[in-house]
Amino acid sequence: MHTLRYLSIASLTLSAAASAQSASTLTPQVLNFVAVPDSVVALTNVTIIDGTGSAPKTGQTIVIRGNRISDVGPAASVRVPAGARVMQLGGSTVIPGLVGMHDHLFYTAAGGRAMQMNFTGPRLYLASGVTTIRTTGGRSPYAEINVKEAIDAGRVPGPRIHLTAPYITGGSSGGSMAEINSPEAARRFVAYWAQEGAEWIKAYTDIKSADLKAAIDEAHKRGLKVTGHLCSVSFREAVDLGIDNLEHGLFTNTDFDPQHKPDVCPPNSMVRVGVASMTSDTAKSVIQKMVSKGVGMTSTTAVYETFFANRPVRDERTLEAMSPEVRTAYINFRGTIDTASAPVLTAAMLRNAMDFERAFVAAGGRLAAGVDPTGFGGALAGYGDQRNYELLIEAGFTPVQTVQIMTANGAKILGVYDKLGSIERGKLADLVVLDGNLASDPSVIRKVTTVFKDGVGYDSAKLIAAIKGRVGID
């Protein structure tokens, strides 16, 4: 049997931000994807959007020493150390490594397909500039523990992973989730996964309030946090129970559903919720309660977009990444959506979801983002994170706000902002080099050239080449 089974998994899940790596600790298989292995590197003449909320800064130099940012500032005032590798990057934008807050290591696609992304997932996330992920619900938790261990040991290229336990829900669906139907079962589940090294618990649509409360209390007692893709419990109810984070925004918030009753997930709730008024007393009440209790929210617009007609969700690079069978199924499914005579989901609903997120942030709420590579397969690991950037801009956020949402805010929710999430002296050198001016062109988020994780620079194009045609297989 695999030796990992006999280890305390908690020993493998020391703070994800603490697992520093250098090029010398990486296997030849990982070094194949490394473009910048040097221990001292200077990125010169770049534009920086640093994740702190500060305006873009032009003509900047970033010095990386080991796995840290040792200096950053105007090129005229930053001294480049002797012997450093100097990368002249005029015309490039550098942002912090993205923090994917709903970035599963499994993938679902049209036709009921579901598979682990042990190979494609880590490579796609890293290639796309995502240097830290929270798995936010696992289907094969030990596969994910093993992937995390392999990345931390330098055997596989990929992001830092903050592990979430398998989903907990109510009822008796017979699916892959843990069916929790008593507070005692909830406490037992949390205690087990806390010992196995999970950092988060994920509640799903049919969880009962009493069971969710027991899970939250047990998690907090053991230093874990709880998030949820909810339905039977509304956002306001979950906040009162002590939840730490809420997933997906408007479409899973049954506070807006007139058919909602305690502990019951009403069918077709997404349609009724989608037409809710974002200027209503309900919207104000939900947002005020979340903000007052410091409960964050994760935007996953990239996966929801794929369910709406006539959206730009067939880009060539996504189709190239898919296995042929998955690609065909996806294109066919998109065809049925785009040609529907009376779409159930309307453009106004998607706009409402965006407006809810803007109102939440305007009121002081902490919004983060993640791809959620599920649904019928159109939102891919990494690529969907990048698409979230473009969608947040479409929602009305500025480039500075959007970078902050996708980097610093995620790091703060994870509790690792002291180590990563912004471009500042002393922080881990997690950086994304983009070819172009991100502040003026949102599509530049797709033009990743080099991704630094722990100060090691990975070649985005090589990582992408390795996964073409494999998404949907492994």
Short mmCIF file of C-alpha atoms in Angstrom, two decimals:
data_model
loop_
_atom_site.label_atom_id
_atom_site.label_comp_id
_atom_site.label_asym_id
_atom_site.label_seq_id
_atom_site.Cartn_x
_atom_site.Cartn_y
_atom_site.Cartn_z
CA MET A 1 0.00 0.00 0.00
CA HIS A 2 0.99 3.62 -0.52
CA THR A 3 3.18 4.78 2.36
CA LEU A 4 1.13 7.97 2.56
CA ARG A 5 -1.70 5.98 4.11
CA TYR A 6 0.41 5.39 7.22
CA LEU A 7 1.40 9.00 7.71
CA SER A 8 -0.47 11.54 9.76
CA ILE A 9 -2.01 13.52 6.94
CA ALA A 10 -1.89 16.58 9.16
CA SER A 11 1.91 16.40 8.88
CA LEU A 12 1.51 16.97 5.13
CA THR A 13 -0.75 19.98 5.54
CA LEU A 14 1.31 22.44 7.44
CA SER A 15 0.24 25.89 6.30
CA ALA A 16 0.19 25.75 2.51
CA ALA A 17 2.03 29.04 2.43
CA ALA A 18 4.89 27.59 4.44
CA SER A 19 5.92 24.91 1.93
CA ALA A 20 8.66 26.98 0.30
CA GLN A 21 10.40 25.49 -2.70
CA SER A 22 13.48 26.37 -4.71
CA ALA A 23 14.51 25.06 -8.12
CA SER A 24 17.06 22.80 -6.45
CA THR A 25 14.28 20.87 -4.66
CA LEU A 26 12.29 20.14 -7.83
CA THR A 27 12.46 16.87 -9.76
CA PRO A 28 13.64 16.84 -13.40
CA GLN A 29 10.02 16.34 -14.48
CA VAL A 30 9.04 19.64 -12.83
CA LEU A 31 12.21 21.46 -13.88
CA ASN A 32 11.17 20.76 -17.46
CA PHE A 33 8.53 23.46 -16.98
CA VAL A 34 10.81 25.98 -15.26
CA ALA A 35 11.98 28.95 -17.32
CA VAL A 36 13.60 30.95 -14.50
CA PRO A 37 15.41 28.79 -11.91
CA ASP A 38 17.78 31.55 -10.72
CA SER A 39 17.90 32.38 -7.03
CA VAL A 40 18.17 36.15 -7.60
CA VAL A 41 15.99 37.72 -10.30
CA ALA A 42 15.07 41.30 -11.22
CA LEU A 43 11.92 42.03 -13.22
CA THR A 44 12.52 45.50 -14.63
CA ASN A 45 10.46 48.26 -16.21
CA VAL A 46 7.12 46.58 -15.49
CA THR A 47 3.68 47.92 -14.64
CA ILE A 48 2.52 46.58 -11.28
CA ILE A 49 -1.02 46.11 -9.99
CA ASP A 50 -0.03 44.99 -6.53
CA GLY A 51 -3.27 43.64 -5.02
CA THR A 52 -3.42 46.18 -2.18
CA GLY A 53 -5.92 48.45 -3.91
CA SER A 54 -3.24 50.91 -4.98
CA ALA A 55 -3.33 52.40 -8.46
CA PRO A 56 -1.19 50.74 -11.15
CA LYS A 57 2.46 51.76 -11.01
CA THR A 58 4.56 51.99 -14.16
CA GLY A 59 8.33 51.75 -14.57
CA GLN A 60 8.77 49.41 -11.60
CA THR A 61 11.40 46.84 -10.67
CA ILE A 62 10.76 43.74 -8.55
CA VAL A 63 13.73 41.91 -7.04
CA ILE A 64 13.27 38.26 -6.09
CA ARG A 65 15.80 36.69 -3.74
CA GLY A 66 15.18 33.04 -2.99
CA ASN A 67 11.46 32.60 -2.54
CA ARG A 68 10.76 36.18 -1.38
CA ILE A 69 10.26 39.63 -2.84
CA SER A 70 13.30 41.43 -1.47
CA ASP A 71 12.59 44.81 -3.06
CA VAL A 72 10.00 46.53 -5.20
CA GLY A 73 9.66 50.10 -6.39
CA PRO A 74 10.52 52.60 -9.14
CA ALA A 75 13.30 51.30 -11.39
CA ALA A 76 15.37 54.42 -10.67
CA SER A 77 15.45 53.71 -6.93
CA VAL A 78 15.65 49.90 -6.72
CA ARG A 79 19.19 48.53 -6.77
CA VAL A 80 19.54 45.35 -8.79
CA PRO A 81 21.91 42.98 -6.94
CA ALA A 82 25.15 42.00 -8.64
CA GLY A 83 24.82 38.68 -10.42
CA ALA A 84 21.03 38.82 -10.58
CA ARG A 85 19.24 37.53 -13.65
CA VAL A 86 17.73 40.68 -15.16
CA MET A 87 14.52 40.29 -17.16
CA GLN A 88 13.69 43.36 -19.22
CA LEU A 89 9.90 43.36 -19.31
CA GLY A 90 8.85 46.68 -20.79
CA GLY A 91 5.21 46.45 -21.87
CA SER A 92 4.38 43.73 -19.31
CA THR A 93 2.10 43.86 -16.29
CA VAL A 94 2.92 41.97 -13.09
CA ILE A 95 0.21 41.01 -10.61
CA PRO A 96 0.26 38.77 -7.53
CA GLY A 97 -0.37 35.08 -8.06
CA LEU A 98 -4.12 34.49 -8.26
CA VAL A 99 -5.79 32.87 -5.26
CA GLY A 100 -8.52 30.54 -6.55
CA MET A 101 -11.17 30.22 -3.87
CA HIS A 102 -13.43 27.66 -5.57
CA ASP A 103 -10.90 25.64 -7.53
CA HIS A 104 -11.75 21.96 -7.45
CA LEU A 105 -9.36 19.18 -8.40
CA PHE A 106 -12.20 17.38 -10.14
CA TYR A 107 -14.05 18.25 -13.33
CA THR A 108 -17.56 17.55 -14.55
CA ALA A 109 -18.75 17.77 -18.14
CA ALA A 110 -21.74 17.19 -20.41
CA GLY A 111 -23.23 13.72 -20.47
CA GLY A 112 -22.71 13.10 -16.76
CA ARG A 113 -18.92 12.83 -17.00
CA ALA A 114 -16.91 13.38 -13.82
CA MET A 115 -13.22 12.76 -13.23
CA GLN A 116 -10.31 13.79 -11.03
CA MET A 117 -7.88 16.30 -12.55
CA ASN A 118 -4.74 14.91 -10.92
CA PHE A 119 -2.72 15.69 -14.06
CA THR A 120 -4.43 18.53 -15.92
CA GLY A 121 -5.73 20.49 -12.94
CA PRO A 122 -2.47 21.45 -11.21
CA ARG A 123 -0.76 22.30 -14.51
CA LEU A 124 -3.66 24.39 -15.82
CA TYR A 125 -4.05 26.33 -12.61
CA LEU A 126 -0.35 27.18 -12.44
CA ALA A 127 -0.08 27.97 -16.17
CA SER A 128 -2.98 30.41 -15.82
CA GLY A 129 -1.34 32.31 -12.96
CA VAL A 130 -3.20 30.62 -10.10
CA THR A 131 -0.54 29.96 -7.46
CA THR A 132 -2.86 29.14 -4.53
CA ILE A 133 -6.16 27.26 -4.50
CA ARG A 134 -8.80 26.17 -2.01
CA THR A 135 -10.42 22.95 -3.24
CA THR A 136 -13.84 23.88 -1.79
CA GLY A 137 -15.30 20.38 -1.73
CA GLY A 138 -13.70 17.08 -2.68
CA ARG A 139 -15.05 13.99 -4.45
CA SER A 140 -11.91 11.86 -4.03
CA PRO A 141 -10.28 13.40 -0.97
CA TYR A 142 -7.33 11.03 -0.73
CA ALA A 143 -6.46 11.61 -4.36
CA GLU A 144 -6.37 15.32 -3.55
CA ILE A 145 -4.25 14.76 -0.45
CA ASN A 146 -1.79 12.82 -2.61
CA VAL A 147 -1.71 15.55 -5.29
CA LYS A 148 -1.02 18.17 -2.63
CA GLU A 149 1.79 16.08 -1.17
CA ALA A 150 3.34 15.56 -4.62
CA ILE A 151 3.26 19.30 -5.36
CA ASP A 152 4.71 20.20 -1.96
CA ALA A 153 7.49 17.63 -2.46
CA GLY A 154 8.41 19.09 -5.86
CA ARG A 155 7.38 16.05 -7.90
CA VAL A 156 4.46 17.75 -9.70
CA PRO A 157 4.07 21.36 -10.88
CA GLY A 158 1.05 23.05 -9.37
CA PRO A 159 -0.35 25.64 -6.97
CA ARG A 160 -0.38 25.61 -3.19
CA ILE A 161 -3.43 23.68 -2.08
CA HIS A 162 -5.68 24.43 0.88
CA LEU A 163 -7.69 21.25 1.31
CA THR A 164 -11.44 21.13 1.86
CA ALA A 165 -13.08 17.95 3.15
CA PRO A 166 -15.70 16.09 1.11
CA TYR A 167 -19.05 17.83 0.85
CA ILE A 168 -21.61 17.46 3.63
CA THR A 169 -25.29 17.53 2.77
CA GLY A 170 -28.57 16.17 4.11
CA GLY A 171 -31.05 13.63 2.83
CA SER A 172 -30.29 10.27 1.23
CA SER A 173 -29.30 10.93 -2.36
CA GLY A 174 -26.86 8.04 -2.58
CA GLY A 175 -24.28 10.26 -4.27
CA SER A 176 -20.62 10.94 -3.52
CA MET A 177 -21.24 13.43 -0.70
CA ALA A 178 -21.34 12.70 3.02
CA GLU A 179 -25.00 12.58 4.05
CA ILE A 180 -25.21 14.17 7.48
CA ASN A 181 -28.56 13.76 9.22
CA SER A 182 -27.79 14.55 12.85
CA PRO A 183 -25.64 17.01 14.79
CA GLU A 184 -23.67 14.06 16.19
CA ALA A 185 -22.83 12.86 12.67
CA ALA A 186 -21.77 16.39 11.73
CA ARG A 187 -19.40 16.65 14.68
CA ARG A 188 -17.94 13.21 13.99
CA PHE A 189 -17.35 14.08 10.33
CA VAL A 190 -15.56 17.34 11.15
CA ALA A 191 -13.42 15.71 13.83
CA TYR A 192 -12.25 13.02 11.40
CA TRP A 193 -11.36 15.40 8.57
CA ALA A 194 -9.67 17.83 10.93
CA GLN A 195 -7.31 15.00 11.87
CA GLU A 196 -6.74 14.21 8.20
CA GLY A 197 -5.54 17.76 7.58
CA ALA A 198 -8.53 19.49 5.97
CA GLU A 199 -8.65 23.25 6.57
CA TRP A 200 -12.22 23.84 5.40
CA ILE A 201 -15.61 22.12 5.53
CA LYS A 202 -18.04 22.58 2.61
CA ALA A 203 -21.80 22.36 3.22
CA TYR A 204 -24.13 21.62 0.31
CA THR A 205 -27.70 22.29 -0.68
CA ASP A 206 -29.75 19.94 1.55
CA ILE A 207 -27.94 20.40 4.86
CA LYS A 208 -30.24 21.06 7.84
CA SER A 209 -29.67 24.07 10.09
CA ALA A 210 -29.01 22.04 13.25
CA ASP A 211 -26.47 19.86 11.46
CA LEU A 212 -24.76 22.84 9.86
CA LYS A 213 -24.57 24.56 13.26
CA ALA A 214 -22.95 21.47 14.80
CA ALA A 215 -20.44 21.29 11.94
CA ILE A 216 -19.57 24.97 12.27
CA ASP A 217 -19.10 24.78 16.02
CA GLU A 218 -16.93 21.66 15.79
CA ALA A 219 -14.89 23.16 12.96
CA HIS A 220 -14.22 26.36 14.87
CA LYS A 221 -13.24 24.38 17.95
CA ARG A 222 -10.63 22.59 15.84
CA GLY A 223 -9.36 25.64 13.93
CA LEU A 224 -11.19 24.91 10.65
CA LYS A 225 -13.50 27.19 8.68
CA VAL A 226 -16.81 26.43 6.97
CA THR A 227 -18.22 27.56 3.65
CA GLY A 228 -21.31 26.52 1.75
CA HIS A 229 -23.13 26.16 -1.53
CA LEU A 230 -26.47 26.47 0.21
CA CYS A 231 -30.18 26.24 -0.52
CA SER A 232 -32.07 24.65 2.40
CA VAL A 233 -30.30 27.18 4.63
CA SER A 234 -30.37 30.77 3.38
CA PHE A 235 -27.43 33.18 3.57
CA ARG A 236 -28.90 35.11 6.50
CA GLU A 237 -29.65 31.88 8.35
CA ALA A 238 -26.11 30.60 7.72
CA VAL A 239 -24.56 33.83 8.96
CA ASP A 240 -26.56 33.54 12.17
CA LEU A 241 -25.21 29.98 12.55
CA GLY A 242 -21.62 31.28 12.35
CA ILE A 243 -20.54 30.30 8.83
CA ASP A 244 -17.26 31.83 7.61
CA ASN A 245 -17.83 32.12 3.85
CA LEU A 246 -20.57 31.68 1.25
CA GLU A 247 -20.20 30.39 -2.30
CA HIS A 248 -21.60 31.50 -5.67
CA GLY A 249 -23.38 34.70 -4.67
CA LEU A 250 -26.95 35.47 -5.72
CA PHE A 251 -27.95 32.20 -7.38
CA THR A 252 -27.60 30.09 -4.21
CA ASN A 253 -29.13 32.60 -1.81
CA THR A 254 -32.66 31.47 -0.95
CA ASP A 255 -33.27 34.60 1.11
CA PHE A 256 -34.46 35.89 -2.28
CA ASP A 257 -36.75 32.91 -2.97
CA PRO A 258 -40.37 33.49 -1.87
CA GLN A 259 -40.82 29.70 -1.72
CA HIS A 260 -38.01 29.18 0.78
CA LYS A 261 -38.93 27.43 4.03
CA PRO A 262 -36.44 26.53 6.79
CA ASP A 263 -34.44 23.36 6.06
CA VAL A 264 -36.05 22.81 2.63
CA CYS A 265 -34.31 23.42 -0.70
CA PRO A 266 -37.07 24.52 -3.08
CA PRO A 267 -36.81 23.17 -6.64
CA ASN A 268 -35.83 25.58 -9.43
CA SER A 269 -34.82 28.19 -6.90
CA MET A 270 -32.14 29.68 -9.16
CA VAL A 271 -34.78 31.00 -11.59
CA ARG A 272 -36.84 32.74 -8.91
CA VAL A 273 -33.76 34.13 -7.19
CA GLY A 274 -32.36 35.42 -10.48
CA VAL A 275 -35.20 37.88 -10.98
CA ALA A 276 -34.96 39.35 -7.49
CA SER A 277 -34.49 43.08 -7.10
CA MET A 278 -31.03 44.11 -6.01
CA THR A 279 -32.42 47.33 -4.52
CA SER A 280 -34.90 45.46 -2.32
CA ASP A 281 -34.95 45.41 1.47
CA THR A 282 -33.97 41.73 1.25
CA ALA A 283 -30.80 42.55 -0.67
CA LYS A 284 -29.87 45.28 1.80
CA SER A 285 -30.59 43.01 4.77
CA VAL A 286 -28.54 40.09 3.43
CA ILE A 287 -25.55 42.27 2.62
CA GLN A 288 -25.69 44.15 5.91
CA LYS A 289 -25.77 40.91 7.90
CA MET A 290 -22.86 39.36 5.97
CA VAL A 291 -20.73 42.50 6.23
CA SER A 292 -21.44 43.02 9.92
CA LYS A 293 -20.32 39.46 10.70
CA GLY A 294 -17.30 39.54 8.38
CA VAL A 295 -18.58 36.68 6.20
CA GLY A 296 -16.84 36.60 2.82
CA MET A 297 -18.36 35.54 -0.49
CA THR A 298 -16.89 33.75 -3.49
CA SER A 299 -17.78 34.82 -7.03
CA THR A 300 -17.93 31.96 -9.54
CA THR A 301 -19.48 33.77 -12.49
CA ALA A 302 -17.31 31.87 -14.99
CA VAL A 303 -19.18 28.61 -14.40
CA TYR A 304 -22.63 30.23 -14.30
CA GLU A 305 -21.97 32.08 -17.55
CA THR A 306 -21.84 28.77 -19.43
CA PHE A 307 -25.55 28.20 -18.71
CA PHE A 308 -26.63 31.46 -20.36
CA ALA A 309 -27.33 31.81 -24.08
CA ASN A 310 -25.10 33.70 -26.49
CA ARG A 311 -22.17 34.23 -24.15
CA PRO A 312 -18.52 34.05 -25.38
CA VAL A 313 -17.79 30.62 -23.92
CA ARG A 314 -16.31 28.70 -26.85
CA ASP A 315 -12.83 30.17 -27.03
CA GLU A 316 -10.37 28.09 -28.99
CA ARG A 317 -7.87 27.46 -26.21
CA THR A 318 -10.59 25.96 -23.99
CA LEU A 319 -11.73 23.64 -26.79
CA GLU A 320 -8.11 22.62 -27.53
CA ALA A 321 -7.58 21.68 -23.89
CA MET A 322 -10.58 19.32 -23.84
CA SER A 323 -10.39 15.69 -24.87
CA PRO A 324 -12.18 15.16 -28.22
CA GLU A 325 -15.21 13.44 -26.69
CA VAL A 326 -15.66 16.12 -24.04
CA ARG A 327 -15.22 18.87 -26.64
CA THR A 328 -17.94 17.41 -28.86
CA ALA A 329 -20.36 16.98 -25.95
CA TYR A 330 -19.70 20.52 -24.77
CA ILE A 331 -20.24 22.09 -28.21
CA ASN A 332 -23.47 20.15 -28.64
CA PHE A 333 -24.76 21.18 -25.23
CA ARG A 334 -23.89 24.81 -25.92
CA GLY A 335 -25.83 24.54 -29.15
CA THR A 336 -29.00 23.57 -27.30
CA ILE A 337 -28.61 26.54 -24.97
CA ASP A 338 -27.90 29.07 -27.71
CA THR A 339 -30.80 27.94 -29.89
CA ALA A 340 -33.46 27.60 -27.17
CA SER A 341 -36.62 29.48 -28.19
CA ALA A 342 -37.43 30.56 -24.63
CA PRO A 343 -34.32 30.48 -22.41
CA VAL A 344 -35.06 29.87 -18.75
CA LEU A 345 -32.01 31.88 -17.69
CA THR A 346 -31.92 35.41 -19.04
CA ALA A 347 -29.26 38.07 -19.50
CA ALA A 348 -31.03 40.15 -16.84
CA MET A 349 -30.49 37.36 -14.28
CA LEU A 350 -26.76 37.28 -14.94
CA ARG A 351 -26.68 41.06 -14.59
CA ASN A 352 -28.52 40.78 -11.25
CA ALA A 353 -25.89 38.35 -9.99
CA MET A 354 -23.16 40.81 -10.95
CA ASP A 355 -25.03 43.69 -9.32
CA PHE A 356 -25.37 41.71 -6.08
CA GLU A 357 -21.59 41.25 -5.95
CA ARG A 358 -20.99 44.94 -6.63
CA ALA A 359 -23.43 45.97 -3.90
CA PHE A 360 -21.76 43.56 -1.48
CA VAL A 361 -18.33 45.08 -2.13
CA ALA A 362 -19.67 48.64 -2.04
CA ALA A 363 -21.06 47.93 1.44
CA GLY A 364 -17.66 46.73 2.65
CA GLY A 365 -17.97 43.01 1.95
CA ARG A 366 -14.96 40.85 1.13
CA LEU A 367 -15.45 39.23 -2.28
CA ALA A 368 -13.06 36.57 -3.59
CA ALA A 369 -13.27 34.47 -6.77
CA GLY A 370 -12.83 30.96 -8.14
CA VAL A 371 -13.68 29.02 -11.27
CA ASP A 372 -15.67 25.97 -10.03
CA PRO A 373 -14.78 23.69 -12.99
CA THR A 374 -18.09 21.81 -12.90
CA GLY A 375 -21.45 22.17 -14.64
CA PHE A 376 -21.22 20.76 -18.16
CA GLY A 377 -17.55 21.51 -18.60
CA GLY A 378 -17.12 24.96 -20.13
CA ALA A 379 -15.24 26.58 -17.24
CA LEU A 380 -11.80 24.98 -17.07
CA ALA A 381 -9.29 25.03 -14.24
CA GLY A 382 -7.22 28.20 -14.50
CA TYR A 383 -8.82 29.42 -17.72
CA GLY A 384 -12.05 29.94 -15.80
CA ASP A 385 -10.17 31.90 -13.13
CA GLN A 386 -8.92 34.19 -15.87
CA ARG A 387 -12.43 34.48 -17.27
CA ASN A 388 -13.59 35.58 -13.82
CA TYR A 389 -11.29 38.59 -14.18
CA GLU A 390 -13.01 39.62 -17.41
CA LEU A 391 -16.46 39.04 -15.90
CA LEU A 392 -15.71 41.10 -12.81
CA ILE A 393 -14.66 43.92 -15.12
CA GLU A 394 -17.92 43.45 -17.03
CA ALA A 395 -19.74 43.67 -13.69
CA GLY A 396 -18.30 47.14 -13.19
CA PHE A 397 -15.27 46.59 -10.97
CA THR A 398 -12.07 48.45 -11.85
CA PRO A 399 -8.87 46.57 -12.74
CA VAL A 400 -7.41 47.49 -9.35
CA GLN A 401 -10.50 46.20 -7.50
CA THR A 402 -10.58 43.03 -9.58
CA VAL A 403 -6.94 42.14 -8.94
CA GLN A 404 -7.52 42.76 -5.24
CA ILE A 405 -10.60 40.49 -5.26
CA MET A 406 -8.69 37.70 -7.00
CA THR A 407 -5.50 37.90 -4.92
CA ALA A 408 -5.46 39.72 -1.59
CA ASN A 409 -9.07 39.01 -0.67
CA GLY A 410 -8.67 35.28 -1.17
CA ALA A 411 -5.47 35.30 0.87
CA LYS A 412 -7.25 37.15 3.67
CA ILE A 413 -10.13 34.67 3.76
CA LEU A 414 -7.59 31.82 3.89
CA GLY A 415 -5.67 33.59 6.66
CA VAL A 416 -2.39 33.77 4.73
CA TYR A 417 -2.29 37.43 3.68
CA ASP A 418 0.78 37.98 5.82
CA LYS A 419 2.62 35.63 3.44
CA LEU A 420 1.08 36.15 -0.01
CA GLY A 421 -1.67 37.87 -1.97
CA SER A 422 0.07 41.16 -2.76
CA ILE A 423 3.34 42.43 -4.19
CA GLU A 424 5.18 43.74 -1.14
CA ARG A 425 8.67 43.40 0.32
CA GLY A 426 9.09 40.26 2.38
CA LYS A 427 6.16 38.36 0.90
CA LEU A 428 6.48 35.14 -1.04
CA ALA A 429 7.45 35.73 -4.66
CA ASP A 430 4.17 34.56 -6.20
CA LEU A 431 3.90 36.71 -9.32
CA VAL A 432 2.25 36.56 -12.73
CA VAL A 433 3.90 38.21 -15.74
CA LEU A 434 1.36 39.27 -18.38
CA ASP A 435 2.22 40.42 -21.89
CA GLY A 436 0.42 43.77 -22.18
CA ASN A 437 -1.31 46.47 -20.16
CA LEU A 438 -3.91 44.78 -17.96
CA ALA A 439 -5.19 48.12 -16.71
CA SER A 440 -6.48 49.02 -20.17
CA ASP A 441 -7.26 45.60 -21.67
CA PRO A 442 -8.95 42.85 -19.61
CA SER A 443 -8.00 40.17 -22.17
CA VAL A 444 -4.35 40.58 -21.12
CA ILE A 445 -5.21 38.33 -18.15
CA ARG A 446 -5.01 35.46 -20.68
CA LYS A 447 -1.55 36.45 -21.92
CA VAL A 448 0.51 34.81 -19.19
CA THR A 449 4.20 34.35 -20.02
CA THR A 450 5.87 33.42 -16.73
CA VAL A 451 4.35 32.42 -13.39
CA PHE A 452 6.55 32.72 -10.31
CA LYS A 453 5.64 30.51 -7.38
CA ASP A 454 8.02 30.61 -4.43
CA GLY A 455 10.40 32.60 -6.63
CA VAL A 456 10.65 29.86 -9.29
CA GLY A 457 9.52 31.02 -12.73
CA TYR A 458 7.36 28.53 -14.67
CA ASP A 459 6.84 28.65 -18.44
CA SER A 460 3.09 29.00 -18.96
CA ALA A 461 3.16 27.83 -22.58
CA LYS A 462 4.98 24.59 -21.71
CA LEU A 463 2.51 23.76 -18.98
CA ILE A 464 -0.41 24.34 -21.34
CA ALA A 465 1.18 22.23 -24.07
CA ALA A 466 1.32 19.32 -21.64
CA ILE A 467 -2.44 19.26 -21.07
CA LYS A 468 -3.85 19.87 -24.54
CA GLY A 469 -6.51 17.32 -25.38
CA ARG A 470 -6.43 15.79 -21.88
CA VAL A 471 -9.05 17.76 -19.89
CA GLY A 472 -11.79 15.25 -19.25
CA ILE A 473 -9.38 12.32 -19.08
CA ASP A 474 -7.07 13.03 -16.16
#
